[in-house]
Short mmCIF file of C-alpha atoms in Angstrom, two decimals:
data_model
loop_
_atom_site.label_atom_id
_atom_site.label_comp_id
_atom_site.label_asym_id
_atom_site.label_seq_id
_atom_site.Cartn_x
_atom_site.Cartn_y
_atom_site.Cartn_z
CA UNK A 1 0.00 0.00 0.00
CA UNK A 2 2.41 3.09 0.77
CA UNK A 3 4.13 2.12 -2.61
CA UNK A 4 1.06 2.17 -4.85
CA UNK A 5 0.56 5.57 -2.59
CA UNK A 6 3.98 6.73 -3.57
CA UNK A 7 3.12 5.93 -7.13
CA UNK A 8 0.19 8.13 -7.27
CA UNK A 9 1.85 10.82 -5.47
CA UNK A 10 4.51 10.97 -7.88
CA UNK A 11 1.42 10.25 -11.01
CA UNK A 12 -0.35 13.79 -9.77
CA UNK A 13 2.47 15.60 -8.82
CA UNK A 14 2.37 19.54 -10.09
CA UNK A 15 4.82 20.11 -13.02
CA UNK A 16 8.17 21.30 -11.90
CA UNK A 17 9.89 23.54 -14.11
CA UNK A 18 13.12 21.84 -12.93
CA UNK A 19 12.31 18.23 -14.51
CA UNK A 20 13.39 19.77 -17.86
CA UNK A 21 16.55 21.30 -16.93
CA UNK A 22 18.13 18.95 -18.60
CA UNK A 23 16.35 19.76 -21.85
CA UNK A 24 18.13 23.09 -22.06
CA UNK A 25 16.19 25.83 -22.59
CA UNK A 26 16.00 29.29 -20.39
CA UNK A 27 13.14 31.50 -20.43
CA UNK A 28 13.53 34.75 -18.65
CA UNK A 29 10.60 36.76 -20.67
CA UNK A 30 6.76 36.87 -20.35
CA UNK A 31 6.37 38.83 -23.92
CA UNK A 32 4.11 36.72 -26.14
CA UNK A 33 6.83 35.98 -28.84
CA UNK A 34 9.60 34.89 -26.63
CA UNK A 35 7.08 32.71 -24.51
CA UNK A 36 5.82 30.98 -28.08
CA UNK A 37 9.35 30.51 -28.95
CA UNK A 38 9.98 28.83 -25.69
CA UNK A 39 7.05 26.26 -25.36
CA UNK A 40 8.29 25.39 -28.74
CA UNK A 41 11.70 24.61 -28.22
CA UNK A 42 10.73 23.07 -24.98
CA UNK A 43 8.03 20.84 -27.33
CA UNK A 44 10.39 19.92 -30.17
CA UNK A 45 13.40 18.79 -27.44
CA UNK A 46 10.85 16.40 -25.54
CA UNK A 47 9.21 14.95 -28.51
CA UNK A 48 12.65 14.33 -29.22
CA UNK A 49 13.37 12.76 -26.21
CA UNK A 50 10.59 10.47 -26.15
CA UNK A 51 11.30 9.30 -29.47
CA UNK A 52 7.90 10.77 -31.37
CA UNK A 53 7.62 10.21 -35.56
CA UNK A 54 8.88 12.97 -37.22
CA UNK A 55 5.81 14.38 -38.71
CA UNK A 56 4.04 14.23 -35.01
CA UNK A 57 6.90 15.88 -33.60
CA UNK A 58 6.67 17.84 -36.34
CA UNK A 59 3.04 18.57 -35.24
CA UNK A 60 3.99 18.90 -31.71
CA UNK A 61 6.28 21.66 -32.05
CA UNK A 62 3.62 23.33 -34.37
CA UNK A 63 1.21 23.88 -31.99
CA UNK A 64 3.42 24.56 -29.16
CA UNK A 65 4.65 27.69 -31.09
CA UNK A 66 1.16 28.82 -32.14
CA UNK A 67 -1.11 27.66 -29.02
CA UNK A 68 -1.15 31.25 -27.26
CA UNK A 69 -2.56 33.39 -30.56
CA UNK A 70 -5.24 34.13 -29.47
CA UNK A 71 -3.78 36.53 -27.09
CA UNK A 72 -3.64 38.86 -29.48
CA UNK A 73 -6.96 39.84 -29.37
CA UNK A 74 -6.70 43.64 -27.84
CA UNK A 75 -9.31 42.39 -24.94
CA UNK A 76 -7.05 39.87 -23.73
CA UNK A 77 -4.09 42.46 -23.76
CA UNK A 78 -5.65 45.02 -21.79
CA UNK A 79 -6.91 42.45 -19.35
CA UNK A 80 -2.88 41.21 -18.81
CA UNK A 81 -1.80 44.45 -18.88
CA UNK A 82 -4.21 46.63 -17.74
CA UNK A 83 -1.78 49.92 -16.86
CA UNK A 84 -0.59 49.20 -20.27
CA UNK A 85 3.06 49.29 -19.11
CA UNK A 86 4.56 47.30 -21.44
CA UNK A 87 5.69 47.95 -24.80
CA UNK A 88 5.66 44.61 -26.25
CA UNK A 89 2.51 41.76 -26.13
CA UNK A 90 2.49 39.78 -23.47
CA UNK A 91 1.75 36.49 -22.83
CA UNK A 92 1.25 35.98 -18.74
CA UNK A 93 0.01 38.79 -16.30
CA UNK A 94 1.68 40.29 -13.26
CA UNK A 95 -1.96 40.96 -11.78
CA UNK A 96 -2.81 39.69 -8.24
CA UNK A 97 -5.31 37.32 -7.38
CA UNK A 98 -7.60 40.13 -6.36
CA UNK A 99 -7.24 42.32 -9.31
CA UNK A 100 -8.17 39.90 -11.96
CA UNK A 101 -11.86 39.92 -12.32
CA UNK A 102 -12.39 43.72 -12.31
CA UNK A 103 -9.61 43.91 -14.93
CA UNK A 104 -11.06 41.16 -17.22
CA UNK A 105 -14.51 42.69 -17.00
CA UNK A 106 -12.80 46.41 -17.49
CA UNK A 107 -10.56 44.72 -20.56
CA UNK A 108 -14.00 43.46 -22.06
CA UNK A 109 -12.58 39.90 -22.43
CA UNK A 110 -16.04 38.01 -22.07
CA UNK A 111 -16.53 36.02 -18.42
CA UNK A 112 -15.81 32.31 -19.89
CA UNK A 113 -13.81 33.35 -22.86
CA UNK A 114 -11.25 30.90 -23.99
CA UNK A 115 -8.13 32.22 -25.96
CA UNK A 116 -7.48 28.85 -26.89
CA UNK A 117 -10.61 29.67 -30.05
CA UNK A 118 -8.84 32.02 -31.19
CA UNK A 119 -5.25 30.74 -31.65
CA UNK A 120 -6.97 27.97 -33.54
CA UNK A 121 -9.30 30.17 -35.97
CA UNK A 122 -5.44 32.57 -36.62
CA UNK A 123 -4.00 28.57 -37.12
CA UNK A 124 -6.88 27.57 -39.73
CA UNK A 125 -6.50 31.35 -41.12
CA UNK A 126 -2.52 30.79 -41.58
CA UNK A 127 -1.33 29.66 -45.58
CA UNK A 128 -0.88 26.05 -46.18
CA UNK A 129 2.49 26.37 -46.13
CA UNK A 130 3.07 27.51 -42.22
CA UNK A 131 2.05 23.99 -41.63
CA UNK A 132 3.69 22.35 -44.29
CA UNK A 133 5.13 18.67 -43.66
CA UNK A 134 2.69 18.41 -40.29
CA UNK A 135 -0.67 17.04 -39.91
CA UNK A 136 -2.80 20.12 -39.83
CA UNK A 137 -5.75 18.50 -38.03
CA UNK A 138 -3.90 17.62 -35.17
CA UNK A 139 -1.71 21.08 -34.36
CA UNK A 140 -5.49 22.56 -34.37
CA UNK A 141 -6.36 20.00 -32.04
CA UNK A 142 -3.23 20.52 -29.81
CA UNK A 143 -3.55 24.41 -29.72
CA UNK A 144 -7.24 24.11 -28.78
CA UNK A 145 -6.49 21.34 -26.38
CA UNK A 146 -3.37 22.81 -24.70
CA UNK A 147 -5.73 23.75 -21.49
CA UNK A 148 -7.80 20.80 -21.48
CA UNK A 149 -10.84 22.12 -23.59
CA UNK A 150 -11.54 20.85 -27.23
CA UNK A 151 -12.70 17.54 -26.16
CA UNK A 152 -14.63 17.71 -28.05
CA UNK A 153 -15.34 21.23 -27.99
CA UNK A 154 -14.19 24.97 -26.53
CA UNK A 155 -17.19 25.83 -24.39
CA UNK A 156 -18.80 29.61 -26.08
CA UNK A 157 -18.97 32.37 -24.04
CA UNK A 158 -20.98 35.73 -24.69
CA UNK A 159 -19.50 37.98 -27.12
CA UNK A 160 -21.00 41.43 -27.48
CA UNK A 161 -18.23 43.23 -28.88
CA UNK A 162 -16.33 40.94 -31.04
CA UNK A 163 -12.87 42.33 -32.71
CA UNK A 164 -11.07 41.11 -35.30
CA UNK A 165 -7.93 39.74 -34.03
CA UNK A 166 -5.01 39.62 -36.14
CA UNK A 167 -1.31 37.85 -36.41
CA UNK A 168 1.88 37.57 -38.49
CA UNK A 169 3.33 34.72 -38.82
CA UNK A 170 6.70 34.72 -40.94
CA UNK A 171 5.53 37.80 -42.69
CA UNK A 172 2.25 36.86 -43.40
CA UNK A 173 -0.30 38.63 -41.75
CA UNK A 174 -3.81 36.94 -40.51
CA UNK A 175 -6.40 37.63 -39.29
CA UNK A 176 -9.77 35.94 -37.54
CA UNK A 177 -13.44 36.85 -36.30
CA UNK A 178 -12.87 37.20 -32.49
CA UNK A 179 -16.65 36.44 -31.42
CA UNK A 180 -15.64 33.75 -28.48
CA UNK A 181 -19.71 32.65 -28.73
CA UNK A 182 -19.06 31.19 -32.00
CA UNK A 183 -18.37 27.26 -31.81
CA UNK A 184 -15.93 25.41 -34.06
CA UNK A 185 -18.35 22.34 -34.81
CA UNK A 186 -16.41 20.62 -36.74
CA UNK A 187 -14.14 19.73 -33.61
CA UNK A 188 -15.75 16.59 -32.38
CA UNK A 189 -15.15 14.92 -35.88
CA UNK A 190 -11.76 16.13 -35.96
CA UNK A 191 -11.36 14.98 -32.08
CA UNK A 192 -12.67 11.69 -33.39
CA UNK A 193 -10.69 11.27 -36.24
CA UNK A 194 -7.41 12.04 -34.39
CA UNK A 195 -8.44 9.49 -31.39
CA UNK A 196 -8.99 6.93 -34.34
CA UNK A 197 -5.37 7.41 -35.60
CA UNK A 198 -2.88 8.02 -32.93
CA UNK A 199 -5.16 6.26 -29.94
CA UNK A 200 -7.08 7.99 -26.98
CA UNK A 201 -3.72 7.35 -25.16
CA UNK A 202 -2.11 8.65 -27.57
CA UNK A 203 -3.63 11.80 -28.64
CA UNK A 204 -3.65 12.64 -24.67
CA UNK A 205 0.26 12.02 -24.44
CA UNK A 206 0.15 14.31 -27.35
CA UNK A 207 -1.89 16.98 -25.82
CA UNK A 208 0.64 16.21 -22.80
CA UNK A 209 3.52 17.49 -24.34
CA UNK A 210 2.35 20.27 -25.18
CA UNK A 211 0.71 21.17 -21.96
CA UNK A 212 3.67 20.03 -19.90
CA UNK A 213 5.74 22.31 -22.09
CA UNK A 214 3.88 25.20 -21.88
CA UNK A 215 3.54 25.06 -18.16
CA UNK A 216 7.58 24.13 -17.85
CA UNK A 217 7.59 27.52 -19.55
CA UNK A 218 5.58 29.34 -17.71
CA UNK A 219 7.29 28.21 -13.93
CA UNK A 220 10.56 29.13 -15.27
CA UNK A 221 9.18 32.79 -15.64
CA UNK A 222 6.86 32.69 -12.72
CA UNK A 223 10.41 33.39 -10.95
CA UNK A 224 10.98 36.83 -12.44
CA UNK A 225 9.76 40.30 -11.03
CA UNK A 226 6.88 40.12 -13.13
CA UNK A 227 5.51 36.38 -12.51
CA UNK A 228 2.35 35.51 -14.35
CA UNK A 229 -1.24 34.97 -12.89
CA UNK A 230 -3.50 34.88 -15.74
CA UNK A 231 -2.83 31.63 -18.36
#
């Protein structure tokens, strides 16, 4: 008995940034393009570690350098950085615990909103070629999935003042509806097809990687001045 309790102490243990020292990458920055460039590099090195296919890893590494988009949308800026004190976009908020409803609802990021819907829509906006060599069905999957929603769908939220939220990727600029009530319904066939081909197990190790390496990421910042409440 205290082994198997040892076991599942060690199964739902937190994610400690320190378990991928030995991975080698340093983050240092909560700006939106260095913490994209980080989850991906932290994605790519573990898929590589754990021996993925190369067009999964491939896939992996995708998503983990596109699963934070959506925070783009000028809502979701104001609402991390309400004093607007930064001069680049950010992707985690110094905000405490008891300043982050009134600045969501003063942002006008809607109560429920997932970001998550819109990285995906700027993803499925994005030319054929940004995901070139991966399977496109499954880095939508993985960006949507990255905080446990998409399975099968991103819950809506009510959207009264929609923007249009817009990205460049490589030079190419795109841009998506930013109405968070709208729902993506062709994700449950897409979640199905993608359990049917890698597994259940293995579309959630998938969705692991990603998750594990964005939240890797975010601990390793979580130690600077700034730290990061808002995900």
């Amino acid at each position: 008995l205290p082994a198997r309790r040892q076991a599942w102490a060690r199964a739902t243990a937190p994610v400690r940034a320190e378990a991928f020292e030995e991975l080698s990458f340093d983050v240092h920055s909560d700006e939106l393009t260095h913490h994209l460039g980080a989850v991906g590099d932290a994605a790519a090195r573990i898929a590589a570690a754990v021996g993925l296919p190369e067009p999964v890893a491939r896939s992996v590494e995708a998503a983990a350098r596109l699963h934070d988009l959506g925070k783009l949308d000028p809502r979701f800026q104001r609402w991390l950085d309400p004093e607007a004190g930064s001069a680049a976009l950010l992707a985690k908020s110094s905000l405490g615990a008891d300043r982050i409803e009134a600045a969501r609802v003063a942002a006008g990021w809607p109560k429920g909103g997932r970001h998550e819907t819109l990285s995906a829509r700027l993803v499925m906006a994005a030319p054929a070629a940004r995901l070139a060599g991966t399977d496109g069905d499954l880095v939508i999957h993985l960006v949507l999935a990255h905080h446990g929603q998409g399975r099968p769908l991103v819950r809506p939220a009510a959207d009264a003042d929609p923007p249009l939220v817009v990205a460049e990727l490589d030079g190419d600029q795109v841009s998506a509806c930013g109405d968070l009530a709208q729902v993506d319904w062709h994700q449950p066939a897409r979640f199905r097809r993608l359990c049917e081909q890698y597994g259940y197990w293995g579309l959630a190790f998938l969705e692991t990687v990603v998750r594990q390496a964005d939240q890797a990421a975010s601990s390793l910042v979580g130690a600077s001045p700034r730290g990061m409440v808002v995900a």
